[in-house]
PDB file of C-alpha atoms in Angstrom:
ATOM      1  CA  MET A1274       0.000   0.000   0.000  1.00  0.00           C
ATOM      2  CA  ASP A1275       1.249   3.492  -0.762  1.00  0.00           C
ATOM      3  CA  SER A1276       2.319   5.767   2.057  1.00  0.00           C
ATOM      4  CA  GLU A1277      -0.288   8.418   1.196  1.00  0.00           C
ATOM      5  CA  ALA A1278      -3.079   5.947   1.913  1.00  0.00           C
ATOM      6  CA  ARG A1279      -1.498   4.995   5.225  1.00  0.00           C
ATOM      7  CA  ASN A1280      -1.091   8.631   6.185  1.00  0.00           C
ATOM      8  CA  ALA A1281      -4.736   9.322   5.369  1.00  0.00           C
ATOM      9  CA  TYR A1282      -5.699   6.501   7.695  1.00  0.00           C
ATOM     10  CA  ALA A1283      -3.496   7.921  10.419  1.00  0.00           C
ATOM     11  CA  ALA A1284      -4.814  11.494  10.195  1.00  0.00           C
ATOM     12  CA  GLY A1285      -7.196  12.961  12.750  1.00  0.00           C
ATOM     13  CA  LEU A1286      -7.630  13.370  16.506  1.00  0.00           C
ATOM     14  CA  GLU A1287      -8.335  10.231  18.484  1.00  0.00           C
ATOM     15  CA  LEU A1288     -11.777   9.996  20.077  1.00  0.00           C
ATOM     16  CA  LEU A1289     -11.444   8.380  23.491  1.00  0.00           C
ATOM     17  CA  PHE A1290     -14.102   6.253  25.200  1.00  0.00           C
ATOM     18  CA  ASP A1291     -14.587   8.827  27.956  1.00  0.00           C
ATOM     19  CA  ASP A1292     -15.416  11.472  25.342  1.00  0.00           C
ATOM     20  CA  ILE A1293     -18.093   9.401  23.564  1.00  0.00           C
ATOM     21  CA  GLU A1294     -21.570  10.692  24.427  1.00  0.00           C
ATOM     22  CA  PRO A1295     -24.658   8.522  23.918  1.00  0.00           C
ATOM     23  CA  GLY A1296     -27.011  10.345  21.561  1.00  0.00           C
ATOM     24  CA  ALA A1297     -24.212  12.320  19.911  1.00  0.00           C
ATOM     25  CA  GLU A1298     -24.555  12.540  16.127  1.00  0.00           C
ATOM     26  CA  THR A1299     -21.762  12.723  13.603  1.00  0.00           C
ATOM     27  CA  PRO A1300     -22.059  15.252  10.758  1.00  0.00           C
ATOM     28  CA  ALA A1301     -23.698  13.964   7.581  1.00  0.00           C
ATOM     29  CA  TYR A1302     -21.314  13.377   4.697  1.00  0.00           C
ATOM     30  CA  ALA A1303     -22.060  12.618   1.073  1.00  0.00           C
ATOM     31  CA  VAL A1304     -20.299  10.304  -1.350  1.00  0.00           C
ATOM     32  CA  VAL A1305     -21.200   9.522  -4.951  1.00  0.00           C
ATOM     33  CA  MET A1306     -21.419   5.777  -5.453  1.00  0.00           C
ATOM     34  CA  THR A1307     -19.750   5.413  -8.828  1.00  0.00           C
ATOM     35  CA  ALA A1308     -19.859   2.511 -11.258  1.00  0.00           C
ATOM     36  CA  GLU A1309     -16.127   2.125 -10.586  1.00  0.00           C
ATOM     37  CA  THR A1310     -16.740   1.744  -6.834  1.00  0.00           C
ATOM     38  CA  ILE A1311     -19.491  -0.809  -7.459  1.00  0.00           C
ATOM     39  CA  ARG A1312     -17.409  -2.873  -9.889  1.00  0.00           C
ATOM     40  CA  ALA A1313     -14.312  -2.729  -7.678  1.00  0.00           C
ATOM     41  CA  TYR A1314     -16.320  -3.780  -4.624  1.00  0.00           C
ATOM     42  CA  ALA A1315     -18.021  -6.659  -6.461  1.00  0.00           C
ATOM     43  CA  ALA A1316     -14.643  -7.803  -7.767  1.00  0.00           C
ATOM     44  CA  ALA A1317     -13.042  -7.606  -4.305  1.00  0.00           C
ATOM     45  CA  ILE A1318     -15.661  -9.901  -2.774  1.00  0.00           C
ATOM     46  CA  GLY A1319     -15.717 -12.161  -5.827  1.00  0.00           C
ATOM     47  CA  ASP A1320     -19.377 -11.428  -6.609  1.00  0.00           C
ATOM     48  CA  ASP A1321     -19.953 -12.306 -10.261  1.00  0.00           C
ATOM     49  CA  ASN A1322     -23.666 -11.387 -10.381  1.00  0.00           C
ATOM     50  CA  PRO A1323     -23.952  -9.396 -13.648  1.00  0.00           C
ATOM     51  CA  ILE A1324     -26.304  -6.816 -12.058  1.00  0.00           C
ATOM     52  CA  HIS A1325     -23.219  -5.591 -10.123  1.00  0.00           C
ATOM     53  CA  ARG A1326     -20.845  -5.770 -13.080  1.00  0.00           C
ATOM     54  CA  ASP A1327     -22.660  -4.618 -16.196  1.00  0.00           C
ATOM     55  CA  GLU A1328     -25.229  -1.829 -16.566  1.00  0.00           C
ATOM     56  CA  ALA A1329     -26.844  -3.407 -19.632  1.00  0.00           C
ATOM     57  CA  ALA A1330     -27.254  -6.727 -17.803  1.00  0.00           C
ATOM     58  CA  ALA A1331     -28.757  -4.926 -14.794  1.00  0.00           C
ATOM     59  CA  LYS A1332     -31.265  -3.117 -17.038  1.00  0.00           C
ATOM     60  CA  ALA A1333     -32.098  -6.362 -18.842  1.00  0.00           C
ATOM     61  CA  ALA A1334     -32.891  -7.835 -15.407  1.00  0.00           C
ATOM     62  CA  GLY A1335     -35.336  -4.995 -14.736  1.00  0.00           C
ATOM     63  CA  TYR A1336     -33.181  -2.654 -12.642  1.00  0.00           C
ATOM     64  CA  PRO A1337     -32.909   1.074 -13.428  1.00  0.00           C
ATOM     65  CA  GLY A1338     -29.103   0.977 -13.546  1.00  0.00           C
ATOM     66  CA  LEU A1339     -25.976  -0.737 -12.298  1.00  0.00           C
ATOM     67  CA  VAL A1340     -26.854  -2.089  -8.836  1.00  0.00           C
ATOM     68  CA  ALA A1341     -24.436  -1.896  -5.901  1.00  0.00           C
ATOM     69  CA  PRO A1342     -23.979  -5.038  -3.834  1.00  0.00           C
ATOM     70  CA  PRO A1343     -25.784  -4.024  -0.634  1.00  0.00           C
ATOM     71  CA  ALA A1344     -22.588  -4.628   1.343  1.00  0.00           C
ATOM     72  CA  THR A1345     -21.064  -1.641  -0.473  1.00  0.00           C
ATOM     73  CA  VAL A1346     -22.876   0.667   1.952  1.00  0.00           C
ATOM     74  CA  GLY A1347     -20.627  -0.801   4.624  1.00  0.00           C
ATOM     75  CA  ILE A1348     -17.916   1.494   3.294  1.00  0.00           C
ATOM     76  CA  TYR A1349     -19.934   4.498   4.472  1.00  0.00           C
ATOM     77  CA  ALA A1350     -20.803   2.892   7.820  1.00  0.00           C
ATOM     78  CA  ARG A1351     -17.159   2.624   8.884  1.00  0.00           C
ATOM     79  CA  ILE A1352     -16.526   4.423  12.158  1.00  0.00           C
ATOM     80  CA  SER A1353     -13.409   6.070  10.759  1.00  0.00           C
ATOM     81  CA  ASN A1354     -15.488   7.534   7.910  1.00  0.00           C
ATOM     82  CA  LEU A1355     -18.287   8.701  10.234  1.00  0.00           C
ATOM     83  CA  LEU A1356     -15.803  10.381  12.598  1.00  0.00           C
ATOM     84  CA  GLY A1357     -13.874  11.752   9.638  1.00  0.00           C
ATOM     85  CA  ALA A1358     -16.893  13.981   8.878  1.00  0.00           C
ATOM     86  CA  TYR A1359     -16.085  16.111  11.926  1.00  0.00           C
ATOM     87  CA  ASN A1360     -14.032  19.226  11.290  1.00  0.00           C
ATOM     88  CA  PRO A1361     -11.326  18.802  12.397  1.00  0.00           C
ATOM     89  CA  LYS A1362     -11.418  15.091  11.716  1.00  0.00           C
ATOM     90  CA  ARG A1363     -11.770  12.626  14.573  1.00  0.00           C
ATOM     91  CA  LYS A1364     -10.741   8.999  14.422  1.00  0.00           C
ATOM     92  CA  PRO A1365     -11.019   5.862  16.533  1.00  0.00           C
ATOM     93  CA  PRO A1366      -7.844   4.911  18.414  1.00  0.00           C
ATOM     94  CA  PRO A1367      -5.985   2.033  16.767  1.00  0.00           C
ATOM     95  CA  GLY A1368      -7.114  -1.438  17.758  1.00  0.00           C
ATOM     96  CA  VAL A1369     -10.916  -1.156  17.558  1.00  0.00           C
ATOM     97  CA  ILE A1370     -12.374  -4.690  17.497  1.00  0.00           C
ATOM     98  CA  HIS A1371     -15.463  -5.282  15.380  1.00  0.00           C
ATOM     99  CA  ALA A1372     -17.924  -7.318  17.470  1.00  0.00           C
ATOM    100  CA  GLY A1373     -21.168  -7.211  15.533  1.00  0.00           C
ATOM    101  CA  GLN A1374     -23.044  -5.343  12.867  1.00  0.00           C
ATOM    102  CA  VAL A1375     -26.606  -5.037  11.638  1.00  0.00           C
ATOM    103  CA  PHE A1376     -27.773  -3.757   8.269  1.00  0.00           C
ATOM    104  CA  GLU A1377     -31.306  -3.166   7.041  1.00  0.00           C
ATOM    105  CA  PHE A1378     -31.610  -2.476   3.338  1.00  0.00           C
ATOM    106  CA  SER A1379     -34.597  -0.425   2.233  1.00  0.00           C
ATOM    107  CA  GLY A1380     -33.800   0.764  -1.264  1.00  0.00           C
ATOM    108  CA  LEU A1381     -31.639   0.030  -4.290  1.00  0.00           C
ATOM    109  CA  MET A1382     -28.259   1.735  -4.457  1.00  0.00           C
ATOM    110  CA  LEU A1383     -27.403   2.513  -8.073  1.00  0.00           C
ATOM    111  CA  ALA A1384     -24.363   3.835  -9.869  1.00  0.00           C
ATOM    112  CA  GLY A1385     -24.439   7.629  -9.740  1.00  0.00           C
ATOM    113  CA  ASP A1386     -26.433   7.823  -6.516  1.00  0.00           C
ATOM    114  CA  THR A1387     -25.220  10.189  -3.822  1.00  0.00           C
ATOM    115  CA  ILE A1388     -25.288   8.408  -0.483  1.00  0.00           C
ATOM    116  CA  VAL A1389     -25.560  10.697   2.547  1.00  0.00           C
ATOM    117  CA  SER A1390     -24.441   8.973   5.749  1.00  0.00           C
ATOM    118  CA  ARG A1391     -24.362   9.882   9.394  1.00  0.00           C
ATOM    119  CA  GLY A1392     -23.918   8.104  12.678  1.00  0.00           C
ATOM    120  CA  ARG A1393     -25.356   8.361  16.174  1.00  0.00           C
ATOM    121  CA  VAL A1394     -24.039   6.862  19.392  1.00  0.00           C
ATOM    122  CA  LEU A1395     -26.692   4.374  20.514  1.00  0.00           C
ATOM    123  CA  GLU A1396     -24.932   2.954  23.538  1.00  0.00           C
ATOM    124  CA  LYS A1397     -21.688   2.792  25.404  1.00  0.00           C
ATOM    125  CA  ALA A1398     -21.118   0.355  28.209  1.00  0.00           C
ATOM    126  CA  ILE A1399     -18.335  -1.425  30.042  1.00  0.00           C
ATOM    127  CA  ARG A1400     -18.929  -5.160  30.209  1.00  0.00           C
ATOM    128  CA  LYS A1401     -16.362  -7.576  31.614  1.00  0.00           C
ATOM    129  CA  GLU A1402     -13.867  -4.678  31.633  1.00  0.00           C
ATOM    130  CA  ARG A1403     -14.317  -4.165  27.903  1.00  0.00           C
ATOM    131  CA  LYS A1404     -15.471  -0.861  26.472  1.00  0.00           C
ATOM    132  CA  PHE A1405     -18.382  -1.514  24.104  1.00  0.00           C
ATOM    133  CA  VAL A1406     -19.753   1.190  21.809  1.00  0.00           C
ATOM    134  CA  THR A1407     -22.681   0.858  19.399  1.00  0.00           C
ATOM    135  CA  PHE A1408     -23.332   3.394  16.651  1.00  0.00           C
ATOM    136  CA  GLU A1409     -26.456   3.629  14.527  1.00  0.00           C
ATOM    137  CA  THR A1410     -25.687   4.488  10.914  1.00  0.00           C
ATOM    138  CA  LEU A1411     -28.199   6.044   8.524  1.00  0.00           C
ATOM    139  CA  HIS A1412     -27.773   6.138   4.765  1.00  0.00           C
ATOM    140  CA  ASP A1413     -30.048   8.129   2.439  1.00  0.00           C
ATOM    141  CA  ASN A1414     -29.891   8.723  -1.305  1.00  0.00           C
ATOM    142  CA  GLN A1415     -30.125  12.049  -3.169  1.00  0.00           C
ATOM    143  CA  HIS A1416     -33.932  11.740  -3.267  1.00  0.00           C
ATOM    144  CA  GLY A1417     -34.077  11.620   0.521  1.00  0.00           C
ATOM    145  CA  GLN A1418     -34.969   7.925   0.486  1.00  0.00           C
ATOM    146  CA  ARG A1419     -33.445   5.805   3.232  1.00  0.00           C
ATOM    147  CA  VAL A1420     -31.501   3.060   1.445  1.00  0.00           C
ATOM    148  CA  ALA A1421     -29.930   1.457   4.503  1.00  0.00           C
ATOM    149  CA  ARG A1422     -29.753   1.625   8.265  1.00  0.00           C
ATOM    150  CA  GLY A1423     -27.100  -0.056  10.329  1.00  0.00           C
ATOM    151  CA  GLU A1424     -25.825  -0.689  13.811  1.00  0.00           C
ATOM    152  CA  ILE A1425     -22.143  -1.278  14.397  1.00  0.00           C
ATOM    153  CA  SER A1426     -20.895  -2.619  17.731  1.00  0.00           C
ATOM    154  CA  VAL A1427     -17.222  -2.461  18.564  1.00  0.00           C
ATOM    155  CA  ILE A1428     -14.836  -2.762  21.485  1.00  0.00           C
ATOM    156  CA  TRP A1429     -13.112   0.583  21.961  1.00  0.00           C
ATOM    157  CA  PRO A1430      -9.428   0.268  22.849  1.00  0.00           C
ATOM    158  CA  LYS A1431      -9.012   3.240  25.227  1.00  0.00           C
TER     159      LYS A1431
ATOM    160  CA  MET B 319     -40.591 -10.433  -9.207  1.00  0.00           C
ATOM    161  CA  SER B 320     -42.887 -13.113  -7.821  1.00  0.00           C
ATOM    162  CA  GLN B 321     -41.481 -16.243  -6.319  1.00  0.00           C
ATOM    163  CA  ASP B 322     -42.706 -19.106  -4.166  1.00  0.00           C
ATOM    164  CA  LEU B 323     -42.051 -18.767  -0.469  1.00  0.00           C
ATOM    165  CA  PRO B 324     -39.113 -20.971   0.467  1.00  0.00           C
ATOM    166  CA  LEU B 325     -39.854 -23.863   2.769  1.00  0.00           C
ATOM    167  CA  VAL B 326     -38.560 -23.894   6.317  1.00  0.00           C
ATOM    168  CA  GLY B 327     -35.462 -26.073   6.136  1.00  0.00           C
ATOM    169  CA  GLU B 328     -34.482 -24.995   2.620  1.00  0.00           C
ATOM    170  CA  SER B 329     -30.742 -24.395   2.299  1.00  0.00           C
ATOM    171  CA  LEU B 330     -29.080 -21.657   0.296  1.00  0.00           C
ATOM    172  CA  ALA B 331     -26.767 -22.909  -2.407  1.00  0.00           C
ATOM    173  CA  PRO B 332     -23.400 -22.889  -0.599  1.00  0.00           C
ATOM    174  CA  LEU B 333     -20.926 -20.224  -1.598  1.00  0.00           C
ATOM    175  CA  VAL B 334     -17.202 -21.028  -1.327  1.00  0.00           C
ATOM    176  CA  LYS B 335     -14.631 -18.239  -1.196  1.00  0.00           C
ATOM    177  CA  THR B 336     -10.865 -18.431  -1.232  1.00  0.00           C
ATOM    178  CA  VAL B 337      -9.267 -15.550   0.667  1.00  0.00           C
ATOM    179  CA  THR B 338      -5.933 -14.173  -0.535  1.00  0.00           C
ATOM    180  CA  GLN B 339      -3.822 -11.175   0.452  1.00  0.00           C
ATOM    181  CA  ALA B 340      -4.360  -9.846  -3.078  1.00  0.00           C
ATOM    182  CA  GLY B 341      -8.116 -10.078  -2.485  1.00  0.00           C
ATOM    183  CA  ILE B 342      -7.792  -8.295   0.865  1.00  0.00           C
ATOM    184  CA  ASP B 343      -5.724  -5.573  -0.824  1.00  0.00           C
ATOM    185  CA  ALA B 344      -8.434  -5.261  -3.496  1.00  0.00           C
ATOM    186  CA  TYR B 345     -11.046  -4.865  -0.751  1.00  0.00           C
ATOM    187  CA  ALA B 346      -8.904  -2.161   0.884  1.00  0.00           C
ATOM    188  CA  SER B 347      -8.660  -0.340  -2.418  1.00  0.00           C
ATOM    189  CA  ALA B 348     -12.402  -0.654  -3.158  1.00  0.00           C
ATOM    190  CA  SER B 349     -13.460   0.428   0.338  1.00  0.00           C
ATOM    191  CA  GLY B 350     -10.699   2.900   1.189  1.00  0.00           C
ATOM    192  CA  ASP B 351     -10.016   0.999   4.411  1.00  0.00           C
ATOM    193  CA  TYR B 352      -6.238   0.682   4.535  1.00  0.00           C
ATOM    194  CA  ASN B 353      -6.020  -0.238   8.214  1.00  0.00           C
ATOM    195  CA  PRO B 354      -2.576  -1.869   8.460  1.00  0.00           C
ATOM    196  CA  ILE B 355      -4.058  -4.893  10.250  1.00  0.00           C
ATOM    197  CA  HIS B 356      -5.455  -5.804   6.812  1.00  0.00           C
ATOM    198  CA  VAL B 357      -2.754  -4.718   4.399  1.00  0.00           C
ATOM    199  CA  ASP B 358       0.620  -4.583   6.189  1.00  0.00           C
ATOM    200  CA  PRO B 359       1.931  -8.089   6.938  1.00  0.00           C
ATOM    201  CA  GLN B 360       4.918  -6.784   8.923  1.00  0.00           C
ATOM    202  CA  PHE B 361       2.726  -4.617  11.145  1.00  0.00           C
ATOM    203  CA  ALA B 362       0.075  -7.313  11.518  1.00  0.00           C
ATOM    204  CA  ALA B 363       2.647  -9.935  12.523  1.00  0.00           C
ATOM    205  CA  GLN B 364       3.364  -7.878  15.656  1.00  0.00           C
ATOM    206  CA  THR B 365      -0.286  -7.729  16.757  1.00  0.00           C
ATOM    207  CA  ALA B 366      -2.339 -10.264  18.690  1.00  0.00           C
ATOM    208  CA  PHE B 367      -3.610 -11.592  15.344  1.00  0.00           C
ATOM    209  CA  LYS B 368      -0.052 -12.597  14.309  1.00  0.00           C
ATOM    210  CA  GLY B 369      -0.784 -11.727  10.710  1.00  0.00           C
ATOM    211  CA  THR B 370      -3.146  -9.868   8.428  1.00  0.00           C
ATOM    212  CA  ILE B 371      -6.887 -10.454   8.619  1.00  0.00           C
ATOM    213  CA  ALA B 372      -9.657  -9.710   6.138  1.00  0.00           C
ATOM    214  CA  HIS B 373     -11.975  -6.753   6.661  1.00  0.00           C
ATOM    215  CA  GLY B 374     -14.929  -7.889   8.756  1.00  0.00           C
ATOM    216  CA  LEU B 375     -17.468  -6.708   6.206  1.00  0.00           C
ATOM    217  CA  THR B 376     -16.008  -9.016   3.582  1.00  0.00           C
ATOM    218  CA  ALA B 377     -18.381 -11.530   5.165  1.00  0.00           C
ATOM    219  CA  LEU B 378     -21.298  -9.165   4.531  1.00  0.00           C
ATOM    220  CA  GLY B 379     -20.288  -9.180   0.891  1.00  0.00           C
ATOM    221  CA  TYR B 380     -20.355 -12.966   0.844  1.00  0.00           C
ATOM    222  CA  ILE B 381     -23.692 -13.174   2.671  1.00  0.00           C
ATOM    223  CA  GLY B 382     -25.128 -10.497   0.397  1.00  0.00           C
ATOM    224  CA  GLN B 383     -24.051 -12.409  -2.674  1.00  0.00           C
ATOM    225  CA  ALA B 384     -25.722 -15.601  -1.445  1.00  0.00           C
ATOM    226  CA  MET B 385     -28.936 -13.785  -0.467  1.00  0.00           C
ATOM    227  CA  THR B 386     -29.117 -11.747  -3.705  1.00  0.00           C
ATOM    228  CA  ARG B 387     -28.655 -14.920  -5.741  1.00  0.00           C
ATOM    229  CA  ARG B 388     -31.591 -16.564  -3.947  1.00  0.00           C
ATOM    230  CA  PHE B 389     -33.973 -13.664  -3.275  1.00  0.00           C
ATOM    231  CA  GLY B 390     -33.053 -11.004  -5.839  1.00  0.00           C
ATOM    232  CA  ARG B 391     -34.602  -7.578  -5.543  1.00  0.00           C
ATOM    233  CA  ALA B 392     -36.593  -8.443  -2.398  1.00  0.00           C
ATOM    234  CA  TRP B 393     -33.280  -8.838  -0.561  1.00  0.00           C
ATOM    235  CA  LEU B 394     -31.846  -5.612  -1.980  1.00  0.00           C
ATOM    236  CA  GLU B 395     -34.905  -3.624  -0.869  1.00  0.00           C
ATOM    237  CA  SER B 396     -36.018  -5.347   2.341  1.00  0.00           C
ATOM    238  CA  GLY B 397     -33.119  -7.442   3.604  1.00  0.00           C
ATOM    239  CA  ARG B 398     -31.889  -7.379   7.164  1.00  0.00           C
ATOM    240  CA  VAL B 399     -28.759  -9.041   8.462  1.00  0.00           C
ATOM    241  CA  GLU B 400     -27.335  -9.205  11.963  1.00  0.00           C
ATOM    242  CA  MET B 401     -23.751 -10.458  12.079  1.00  0.00           C
ATOM    243  CA  LYS B 402     -21.463 -11.568  14.876  1.00  0.00           C
ATOM    244  CA  PHE B 403     -17.748 -11.589  14.141  1.00  0.00           C
ATOM    245  CA  ARG B 404     -16.408 -14.631  15.979  1.00  0.00           C
ATOM    246  CA  ALA B 405     -12.974 -15.318  14.533  1.00  0.00           C
ATOM    247  CA  PRO B 406     -10.700 -13.600  12.033  1.00  0.00           C
ATOM    248  CA  ILE B 407     -10.691 -14.479   8.332  1.00  0.00           C
ATOM    249  CA  ARG B 408      -7.099 -14.823   7.139  1.00  0.00           C
ATOM    250  CA  PRO B 409      -5.336 -15.016   3.799  1.00  0.00           C
ATOM    251  CA  GLY B 410      -5.238 -18.647   2.722  1.00  0.00           C
ATOM    252  CA  ASP B 411      -8.614 -19.416   4.276  1.00  0.00           C
ATOM    253  CA  THR B 412     -11.417 -21.066   2.374  1.00  0.00           C
ATOM    254  CA  VAL B 413     -14.714 -19.699   3.684  1.00  0.00           C
ATOM    255  CA  THR B 414     -17.959 -21.534   3.027  1.00  0.00           C
ATOM    256  CA  VAL B 415     -21.183 -19.571   3.443  1.00  0.00           C
ATOM    257  CA  ALA B 416     -24.122 -21.807   4.330  1.00  0.00           C
ATOM    258  CA  GLY B 417     -27.661 -20.703   5.118  1.00  0.00           C
ATOM    259  CA  ARG B 418     -30.962 -22.290   6.013  1.00  0.00           C
ATOM    260  CA  VAL B 419     -34.509 -20.977   6.248  1.00  0.00           C
ATOM    261  CA  VAL B 420     -35.609 -21.339   9.864  1.00  0.00           C
ATOM    262  CA  ALA B 421     -38.959 -19.545  10.079  1.00  0.00           C
ATOM    263  CA  HIS B 422     -41.590 -17.394   8.475  1.00  0.00           C
ATOM    264  CA  GLN B 423     -42.156 -14.596  10.971  1.00  0.00           C
ATOM    265  CA  ALA B 424     -45.535 -13.160  11.909  1.00  0.00           C
ATOM    266  CA  GLY B 425     -44.683  -9.790  10.357  1.00  0.00           C
ATOM    267  CA  GLY B 426     -44.132 -11.378   6.937  1.00  0.00           C
ATOM    268  CA  ALA B 427     -40.364 -11.831   6.929  1.00  0.00           C
ATOM    269  CA  THR B 428     -38.584 -15.057   6.088  1.00  0.00           C
ATOM    270  CA  LEU B 429     -35.763 -15.733   8.559  1.00  0.00           C
ATOM    271  CA  LEU B 430     -32.498 -17.550   7.796  1.00  0.00           C
ATOM    272  CA  GLU B 431     -29.586 -18.676   9.933  1.00  0.00           C
ATOM    273  CA  ILE B 432     -26.246 -18.221   8.200  1.00  0.00           C
ATOM    274  CA  VAL B 433     -22.801 -19.531   9.092  1.00  0.00           C
ATOM    275  CA  CYS B 434     -19.506 -18.601   7.448  1.00  0.00           C
ATOM    276  CA  GLU B 435     -17.058 -21.361   8.251  1.00  0.00           C
ATOM    277  CA  ASN B 436     -13.374 -21.683   7.493  1.00  0.00           C
ATOM    278  CA  GLN B 437     -11.598 -24.816   6.277  1.00  0.00           C
ATOM    279  CA  GLN B 438     -11.041 -25.920   9.872  1.00  0.00           C
ATOM    280  CA  GLY B 439     -14.755 -25.866  10.600  1.00  0.00           C
ATOM    281  CA  THR B 440     -14.499 -22.716  12.725  1.00  0.00           C
ATOM    282  CA  ALA B 441     -17.485 -20.394  12.456  1.00  0.00           C
ATOM    283  CA  VAL B 442     -15.829 -17.067  11.627  1.00  0.00           C
ATOM    284  CA  VAL B 443     -19.087 -15.155  11.232  1.00  0.00           C
ATOM    285  CA  THR B 444     -22.605 -16.168  12.191  1.00  0.00           C
ATOM    286  CA  ALA B 445     -25.634 -14.220  11.087  1.00  0.00           C
ATOM    287  CA  GLN B 446     -29.384 -14.036  11.094  1.00  0.00           C
ATOM    288  CA  ALA B 447     -30.800 -12.700   7.867  1.00  0.00           C
ATOM    289  CA  SER B 448     -34.360 -11.899   6.940  1.00  0.00           C
ATOM    290  CA  VAL B 449     -36.149 -10.818   3.815  1.00  0.00           C
ATOM    291  CA  ARG B 450     -39.722  -9.768   3.062  1.00  0.00           C
ATOM    292  CA  LEU B 451     -40.924 -11.693   0.054  1.00  0.00           C
ATOM    293  CA  PRO B 452     -43.810 -10.550  -2.107  1.00  0.00           C
ATOM    294  CA  ASN B 453     -46.874 -12.783  -1.884  1.00  0.00           C
ATOM    295  CA  PRO B 454     -46.711 -15.431  -4.583  1.00  0.00           C
TER     296      PRO B 454
END
């Protein structure tokens, strides 16, 4: 991996467990879901369904355009991306452990859609000396339609 | 798209995935998640994992592929999945995604239990998935 990518990952102020407030919302941020993103994501997970690879095949199958694998929205649900919407950027301390995640899909995500995402702290709790945090993530398209909702539960390192 | 309701006990066609470092790097590039635990073998060797691990949501991609193949648009527009990450997925692993219909819920959703298992029979991710199917 190139050093610029690593440095981008490393940027930002660490958000510590003590500073996480239940109910706090992260700023909304928007990303265009491009055909390139969709094809690269499908290729990375080895998904050969033509509706994720080829716009003509997706239309032939009755879809309005190239369809994102629903897992693609997981990119926008990442805690580092949600916290990165703060100005200045915040970031989780290194060593966050992913414990569980929920996604509910409620609309197609198509190439060219703008996905607006934000997070909210649902819960923080110490159980068995481990610092658990759960964020709700909300993902809407450019028409204001909710396309996905998620919950991500992690163990916060410090 | 109309389809018959699946029977309780029906299994999804199993999906078998071979995990490689090149595939993990491709996932990092596609998702923008370059956490060194996934892409830097030297760094990862010094952590508790003793080596690189796949991004957790790779398993969501696998589960999504299996559910889309079976349920099509209904899954894309009304699917729900709740995952527990139980063990890391590592380069060199072969992950088999298996699923079974366990119930038709009162609210109209069809519920499946899903297990992603590695070649040693360890459940790396377990999940409950549900989908609302149009009436046949």
